[in-house]
Amino acid sequence: MKVLHVITGLGVGGAEQQLRLLLRHLPADCDVATLTDPGPVADGLVADGVRVVHLGMGGNRDLSVLPRLTGLIRAGRYDLVHTHLYRACVYGRPAARLAGVRTVVATEHSLGASQLEGRRLTPGVRGLYLASERLGSATVAVSPTVAERLRRWGVPAPRIEVVPNGVDVDRFSFAPARRAAARRRLGLPDGAFVVGGVGRLTAGKRFDVLVRALARLPEEVRLLLVGGGPEEAALRRTARRTGVADRVLFAGERPNGPGDPVHPIGSAHPAGSAHLAGSAHLGGSAYLGGSVHRGGSVHRGGSVHRGGSVHRDGPVHPAGSAYCADSSALAAPTDLIIPAAPATSADPADPGDSTDLPALLAAMDVLASPSAEEAFGLAVVEALAAGLPVLYVSCPAVEDLPPRAAPAARRVRGDADSFAHALRSLREAGPHTRSVPEAVHHYGITRSATRLMAVYAAATRQGRSS
């Protein structure tokens, strides 16, 4: 089966990284088209051997992307088109139909109770989504909670299939050597109790709650935030204002797959330092079908790509191409820099890359997730796979299972006082046994890939009979 996955962008995010992980386990011939932002996940996909095409969409209303996407689908002679995220669904479904592909599957990754992909839901957003949904064969929800939200929106129940996000459980296995190496690299003092937060630094993730909770906790408690995003500057200001700037570390966007290209965009920096998040980005390069990628153009959400080559509906970056951070993004001398580390070892007892996500989770003592609206809660499941206790406000991945499936996951109210109280109790209880709960195995990536292939098969049969 030949499948084209269409996604809104390939910057570092849960849906984008989930797509990459899924393609490693999906027994199908898959290409990827991104409407915008061929960022770090595009680099990772290309490193995995996946063909990635950037369509250079200029904005939500750039209708010129529709004929380009239609032409790409028609030329590729795909059996199935699978769309991911709102904009890709709205444009990808009609493009597939115009190209003559009758089997169209969409995954809804980020539908909350009142927002979609971090933006407020409006009647117009809902109406456009439902209009394009009628052109599809099936809509995949990443949790039963999202499936129920889709039904309330008006998506017919028979068209909804639940395929949860998946986790590569073995990658997150806890190892003391990995923990020691990561804490050393981060410069954490002996005896530090590390609270972790993982996700995009956006207002909806509410990491400011953790910064304010930290101010209510003893000096030995540290906060390690893994992720990048537009709220980093505001979080740094909050840390300075509450007097905890020297106790908050920003690790930036970190590799989330073995063999990932390591970009110097994820160094850990004390909150009070003059760090510029990521490299300087001046706009997006044009990977339109048949256009020329000129040497030295700058990628929105990525690093400067040195060296030009022609891309005719081809991969975003040729394998092995060189990248470097823009010089204007050099950190201040007081910053704590995580240097590039060696490739990740397959053996969890080997510390390998002490800066990737599994290593940073190993360095933590607890993961805290203050987001009030989640569609799944992938960071929580990954933390549980690392054997961490978890405090969360919203996590359908845990809430949709029996309580015994994740005994180390505890729901708390979303205010700073509640998190401070729960964190203080965990710290006083002493070290936690790093065991992997039943919930994690329920979300193994091979299981998710098998379920998705069943959706593909059913949708293909339906397409042939219609």
XYZ file of C-alpha atoms in Angstrom:
466
model
C 0.000 0.000 0.000
C 1.318 3.428 -0.972
C 0.321 6.201 1.452
C 0.848 9.969 1.441
C 0.721 11.600 4.881
C -0.210 15.288 4.703
C 0.545 17.377 7.786
C 0.337 21.099 8.527
C 3.981 21.430 9.606
C 6.958 19.422 10.842
C 8.280 21.522 13.688
C 8.764 19.811 17.044
C 5.336 18.897 18.418
C 3.445 15.882 19.659
C 1.547 15.149 16.437
C 4.632 15.651 14.288
C 6.842 13.383 16.381
C 4.070 10.818 16.663
C 3.888 10.684 12.864
C 7.613 10.034 12.630
C 7.471 7.246 15.211
C 4.449 5.699 13.538
C 6.130 5.573 10.118
C 8.949 3.512 11.609
C 6.446 0.786 12.486
C 3.832 1.059 9.733
C 4.091 -1.722 7.090
C 3.297 0.605 4.190
C 5.225 2.646 1.605
C 4.842 6.147 3.052
C 5.762 9.640 1.857
C 5.096 12.887 3.750
C 3.925 16.285 2.481
C 4.097 19.252 4.826
C 2.138 22.415 4.041
C 4.489 24.633 6.071
C 7.536 24.589 8.334
C 9.912 21.765 7.353
C 11.534 21.859 10.785
C 13.485 19.368 12.910
C 10.967 16.534 12.499
C 11.386 16.806 8.709
C 15.122 16.346 9.247
C 14.423 13.254 11.328
C 12.071 11.770 8.759
C 14.614 12.257 5.993
C 17.255 10.620 8.207
C 14.848 7.670 8.508
C 14.708 7.417 4.710
C 11.242 8.958 4.281
C 10.593 11.213 1.260
C 9.370 14.611 2.506
C 7.907 17.370 0.321
C 7.392 20.965 1.475
C 4.517 22.687 -0.338
C 5.393 26.199 0.851
C 1.937 27.287 1.991
C 1.925 31.004 2.768
C -0.939 31.115 5.296
C -4.313 29.659 6.214
C -5.976 31.199 3.145
C -3.262 30.376 0.610
C -5.542 28.497 -1.804
C -2.695 28.045 -4.282
C -1.524 25.094 -2.201
C -4.606 23.103 -3.237
C -3.601 22.526 -6.904
C 0.014 21.856 -5.874
C -1.084 19.225 -3.371
C -3.561 17.762 -5.856
C -0.820 17.453 -8.467
C 1.543 15.814 -5.975
C -1.090 13.230 -5.002
C -2.007 12.509 -8.632
C 1.645 12.123 -9.685
C 2.402 9.840 -6.745
C -0.416 7.405 -7.598
C -1.179 6.887 -3.911
C -3.624 4.277 -2.676
C -4.509 6.303 0.419
C -4.065 9.839 1.736
C -3.776 10.335 5.508
C -4.071 13.889 6.859
C -2.882 15.196 10.232
C -3.863 18.442 12.008
C -6.596 20.917 11.126
C -5.202 22.818 8.140
C -3.890 19.650 6.493
C -7.306 18.024 6.940
C -9.178 20.968 5.434
C -6.907 21.124 2.357
C -5.810 17.481 2.121
C -9.236 15.857 1.910
C -10.483 17.846 -1.124
C -7.030 17.584 -2.770
C -7.156 13.797 -2.484
C -10.632 13.668 -3.984
C -9.651 15.985 -6.836
C -6.663 13.724 -7.520
C -8.938 10.694 -7.756
C -7.966 9.025 -4.466
C -11.095 7.565 -2.891
C -9.569 6.442 0.431
C -8.861 9.373 2.762
C -8.132 8.989 6.480
C -7.625 11.861 8.921
C -6.215 11.806 12.458
C -7.517 14.324 14.967
C -4.551 14.859 17.290
C -5.402 18.023 19.191
C -9.133 18.562 19.697
C -9.809 19.930 23.181
C -13.079 20.810 24.866
C -12.797 24.499 23.936
C -9.777 24.736 21.644
C -8.205 23.070 18.640
C -4.407 22.959 18.385
C -4.211 25.645 21.052
C -6.661 28.008 19.315
C -10.178 28.865 20.430
C -12.914 26.887 18.723
C -15.362 28.995 16.707
C -18.468 28.077 14.667
C -16.486 28.823 11.498
C -13.652 26.467 12.455
C -16.128 23.715 13.274
C -18.149 24.271 10.085
C -15.111 24.150 7.806
C -13.835 21.013 9.519
C -17.179 19.222 9.144
C -17.501 20.269 5.492
C -14.123 18.721 4.659
C -14.754 15.701 6.899
C -17.551 14.560 4.575
C -14.912 14.047 1.868
C -13.014 11.530 3.991
C -13.400 7.815 4.600
C -12.616 7.703 8.332
C -11.565 10.032 11.126
C -9.103 8.669 13.682
C -9.313 9.946 17.262
C -6.224 9.563 19.447
C -8.334 8.793 22.525
C -11.925 7.882 23.436
C -12.204 11.393 24.878
C -11.432 12.915 21.464
C -13.841 10.457 19.795
C -16.646 11.708 22.046
C -15.740 15.335 21.257
C -15.917 14.541 17.525
C -19.349 12.959 17.956
C -20.572 16.050 19.807
C -19.212 18.158 16.925
C -21.370 16.226 14.493
C -18.977 13.681 12.975
C -21.028 10.490 12.401
C -20.067 7.823 14.951
C -19.550 5.051 12.328
C -16.840 7.176 10.678
C -14.812 7.553 13.903
C -12.069 5.085 14.828
C -9.930 5.255 17.983
C -6.217 4.645 17.453
C -4.261 5.908 20.471
C -0.892 7.576 20.210
C 1.934 5.110 20.647
C 5.145 5.029 22.666
C 8.404 3.215 21.958
C 8.487 1.747 25.454
C 12.028 0.353 25.354
C 13.546 3.746 24.481
C 12.369 5.215 27.763
C 13.599 2.392 30.018
C 15.207 3.870 33.126
C 18.917 3.322 33.704
C 20.935 4.847 36.588
C 23.889 5.522 34.271
C 21.679 7.527 31.907
C 20.296 9.529 34.836
C 23.748 10.284 36.230
C 25.091 11.365 32.831
C 22.127 13.640 32.137
C 22.217 15.303 35.548
C 25.950 15.840 35.165
C 25.450 17.416 31.735
C 22.737 19.681 33.130
C 24.944 20.781 36.036
C 22.387 19.743 38.639
C 23.688 19.731 42.216
C 23.795 16.506 44.193
C 20.521 15.939 45.987
C 18.477 18.204 43.699
C 14.829 17.181 43.393
C 13.967 17.764 39.728
C 10.435 18.578 38.585
C 10.041 18.156 34.840
C 7.719 19.718 32.303
C 7.675 18.498 28.685
C 5.869 20.163 25.784
C 5.608 23.234 23.607
C 6.129 26.441 25.571
C 2.724 27.904 24.752
C 0.122 29.586 26.928
C -2.165 26.549 26.766
C 0.450 24.301 28.398
C 0.443 26.605 31.469
C 4.048 26.004 32.502
C 3.914 29.325 34.362
C 1.959 27.404 37.023
C 5.024 25.239 37.644
C 7.315 28.267 37.866
C 5.044 29.804 40.497
C 4.776 26.475 42.332
C 8.577 26.277 42.410
C 8.700 29.562 44.337
C 6.733 27.840 47.134
C 9.188 24.921 47.381
C 12.618 24.511 49.028
C 15.844 25.648 47.397
C 16.839 22.057 46.496
C 13.905 21.740 44.089
C 14.653 22.489 40.438
C 12.374 22.851 37.399
C 13.518 21.399 34.057
C 11.413 22.474 31.052
C 11.914 20.488 27.845
C 10.511 22.166 24.739
C 10.535 25.415 22.833
C 7.891 27.944 21.932
C 6.625 31.529 22.042
C 6.102 31.648 25.820
C 9.747 31.091 26.754
C 10.489 34.784 27.293
C 7.372 35.198 29.461
C 8.322 32.128 31.513
C 11.800 33.558 32.068
C 10.277 36.833 33.258
C 8.001 34.954 35.657
C 11.000 33.035 37.007
C 12.908 36.278 37.624
C 9.890 37.975 39.167
C 9.284 35.076 41.599
C 12.956 34.780 42.536
C 13.609 31.310 41.062
C 15.500 32.213 37.871
C 18.562 30.248 38.993
C 16.433 27.142 39.661
C 14.703 26.859 36.262
C 16.467 25.155 33.338
C 15.225 25.462 29.767
C 16.452 22.456 27.785
C 14.836 23.564 24.523
C 13.657 21.163 21.826
C 15.448 17.859 22.213
C 15.836 14.864 19.905
C 13.031 12.338 20.318
C 14.272 9.459 18.233
C 17.402 7.321 17.939
C 19.788 8.712 15.364
C 18.101 12.132 15.334
C 20.054 15.001 13.813
C 21.255 17.054 16.789
C 20.789 20.778 16.275
C 22.240 23.342 18.695
C 18.762 24.645 19.539
C 18.154 22.810 22.773
C 20.828 23.934 25.204
C 19.858 24.183 28.847
C 19.931 27.728 30.149
C 19.224 29.165 33.596
C 16.117 31.304 33.356
C 17.937 34.509 34.096
C 20.442 34.232 31.270
C 20.258 36.056 27.952
C 19.487 33.019 25.825
C 17.843 33.449 22.446
C 15.588 30.415 21.945
C 16.678 28.583 18.821
C 18.464 29.987 15.816
C 17.442 33.147 13.984
C 14.631 32.423 11.529
C 13.916 34.911 8.833
C 11.228 33.140 6.855
C 10.586 29.924 5.005
C 12.380 28.408 2.076
C 10.282 27.372 -0.907
C 10.148 23.644 -1.598
C 7.402 23.941 -4.157
C 7.197 21.176 -6.711
C 9.806 21.996 -9.358
C 11.302 25.020 -7.581
C 14.973 25.564 -6.870
C 16.241 25.593 -3.301
C 19.052 28.120 -3.304
C 22.061 27.724 -1.048
C 21.912 29.480 2.284
C 18.156 29.981 2.446
C 16.706 29.976 5.928
C 14.076 27.529 7.144
C 11.188 28.716 9.281
C 11.568 26.685 12.471
C 14.888 25.141 11.455
C 18.535 25.953 10.962
C 20.342 27.518 8.034
C 20.770 24.970 5.243
C 24.155 25.430 3.605
C 24.356 24.333 0.018
C 21.755 24.548 -2.719
C 20.070 21.767 -4.635
C 17.059 21.345 -6.879
C 13.958 19.766 -5.305
C 11.296 18.616 -7.738
C 8.675 17.184 -5.438
C 11.628 15.568 -3.702
C 12.825 15.371 -0.122
C 13.137 18.454 2.006
C 16.813 17.823 2.670
C 19.156 15.324 1.051
C 20.437 12.801 3.582
C 23.671 13.928 5.138
C 23.271 17.617 4.343
C 25.004 19.981 6.741
C 23.287 22.306 9.176
C 24.534 24.998 11.471
C 22.872 27.407 13.847
C 22.693 31.039 12.824
C 25.519 32.947 14.496
C 23.117 35.545 15.905
C 21.703 32.867 18.205
C 24.893 32.348 20.197
C 24.139 32.155 23.900
C 25.518 34.564 26.466
C 28.749 33.472 28.229
C 26.870 32.709 31.462
C 24.600 30.164 29.800
C 24.966 26.474 30.590
C 25.375 24.892 27.165
C 24.605 21.249 26.450
C 27.142 20.312 23.771
C 26.351 17.874 21.003
C 26.392 14.316 22.323
C 27.138 10.977 20.659
C 24.428 8.886 19.016
C 21.971 7.149 21.301
C 22.873 3.614 22.273
C 20.290 0.870 21.897
C 21.238 -0.368 25.368
C 19.436 1.613 28.110
C 22.252 0.738 30.536
C 24.594 2.743 28.291
C 24.103 6.476 28.941
C 24.474 7.188 25.199
C 23.065 10.637 24.379
C 22.562 12.347 27.736
C 20.596 15.198 26.125
C 17.769 13.377 24.342
C 14.262 13.140 25.784
C 14.632 9.702 27.452
C 17.820 10.911 29.183
C 16.184 14.124 30.382
C 13.216 12.154 31.726
C 15.686 9.922 33.573
C 17.201 13.047 35.146
C 13.809 14.051 36.592
C 12.184 12.914 39.840
C 8.618 13.715 38.803
C 6.823 14.980 35.703
C 4.206 17.706 36.143
C 1.645 18.447 33.424
C -0.407 21.588 34.209
C -2.225 21.760 30.831
C -5.981 21.994 31.412
C -6.952 20.540 28.013
C -5.263 17.579 26.363
C -6.370 15.283 23.572
C -4.158 12.420 24.760
C -1.284 13.393 27.069
C 1.733 11.874 25.314
C 4.293 13.481 27.642
C 2.578 11.841 30.615
C 2.703 8.383 29.003
C 6.373 8.827 28.064
C 7.146 9.849 31.651
C 5.337 6.761 32.943
C 7.410 4.674 30.509
C 10.492 6.170 32.183
C 9.128 5.029 35.551
C 8.354 8.536 36.801
C 5.505 9.546 39.088
C 3.265 12.061 37.341
C 1.070 14.944 38.471
C -1.388 16.086 35.828
C -4.472 18.257 35.333
C -5.774 16.654 32.125
C -4.659 13.370 30.544
C -7.205 11.288 28.591
C -4.558 8.578 28.101
C -4.708 7.914 31.852
C -8.320 8.890 32.496
C -9.662 6.513 29.813
C -8.095 3.516 31.608
C -8.870 1.910 34.992
C -7.095 3.651 37.935
C -4.894 0.602 38.635
C -3.363 0.932 35.144
C -1.253 3.944 36.211
C -1.015 4.062 40.022
C 1.851 6.585 39.942
C -0.240 9.134 38.008
C -2.180 11.524 40.199
C -4.642 14.172 39.099
C -4.358 17.568 40.790
C -6.157 20.879 40.541
C -4.516 23.299 38.167
C -3.300 26.053 40.512
C 0.230 26.668 41.777
C -0.650 25.899 45.408
C -2.038 22.468 44.486
C 1.081 21.583 42.517
C 3.362 22.872 45.288
C 1.522 20.781 47.897
C 1.591 17.615 45.747
C 5.262 18.085 44.854
C 6.205 18.656 48.475
C 4.439 15.431 49.458
C 6.216 13.451 46.743
C 9.597 14.795 47.761
C 9.024 13.998 51.417
C 7.938 10.441 50.533
C 11.449 9.677 49.292
C 12.750 8.033 46.074
C 10.194 6.400 43.797
C 10.686 2.893 42.390
C 11.135 3.253 38.635
C 8.618 0.648 37.464
C 6.623 0.763 34.221
C 2.842 0.599 34.772
C 0.312 -1.379 32.757
C -0.965 1.795 31.041
C 2.294 2.225 29.130
C 2.089 -1.212 27.513
C -1.480 -0.427 26.459
C 0.011 2.377 24.339
C 2.899 0.516 22.698
C 3.656 1.869 19.218
C 3.439 -1.525 17.487
C -0.085 -1.934 18.818
C -1.069 1.503 17.489
C 0.468 0.744 14.067
C -1.457 -2.534 13.847
C -4.727 -0.776 14.675
C -4.081 1.927 12.098
C -3.402 -0.651 9.385
C -6.791 -2.189 10.205
C -8.383 1.248 9.681
C -6.564 1.551 6.344
C -7.796 -1.870 5.235
C -11.408 -1.130 6.153
C -11.321 2.304 4.503
C -9.797 0.819 1.337
C -12.532 -1.823 1.114
C -15.136 0.878 1.572
C -13.526 3.011 -1.147
C -13.563 0.145 -3.640
C -17.219 -0.658 -2.983
C -18.464 2.945 -3.183
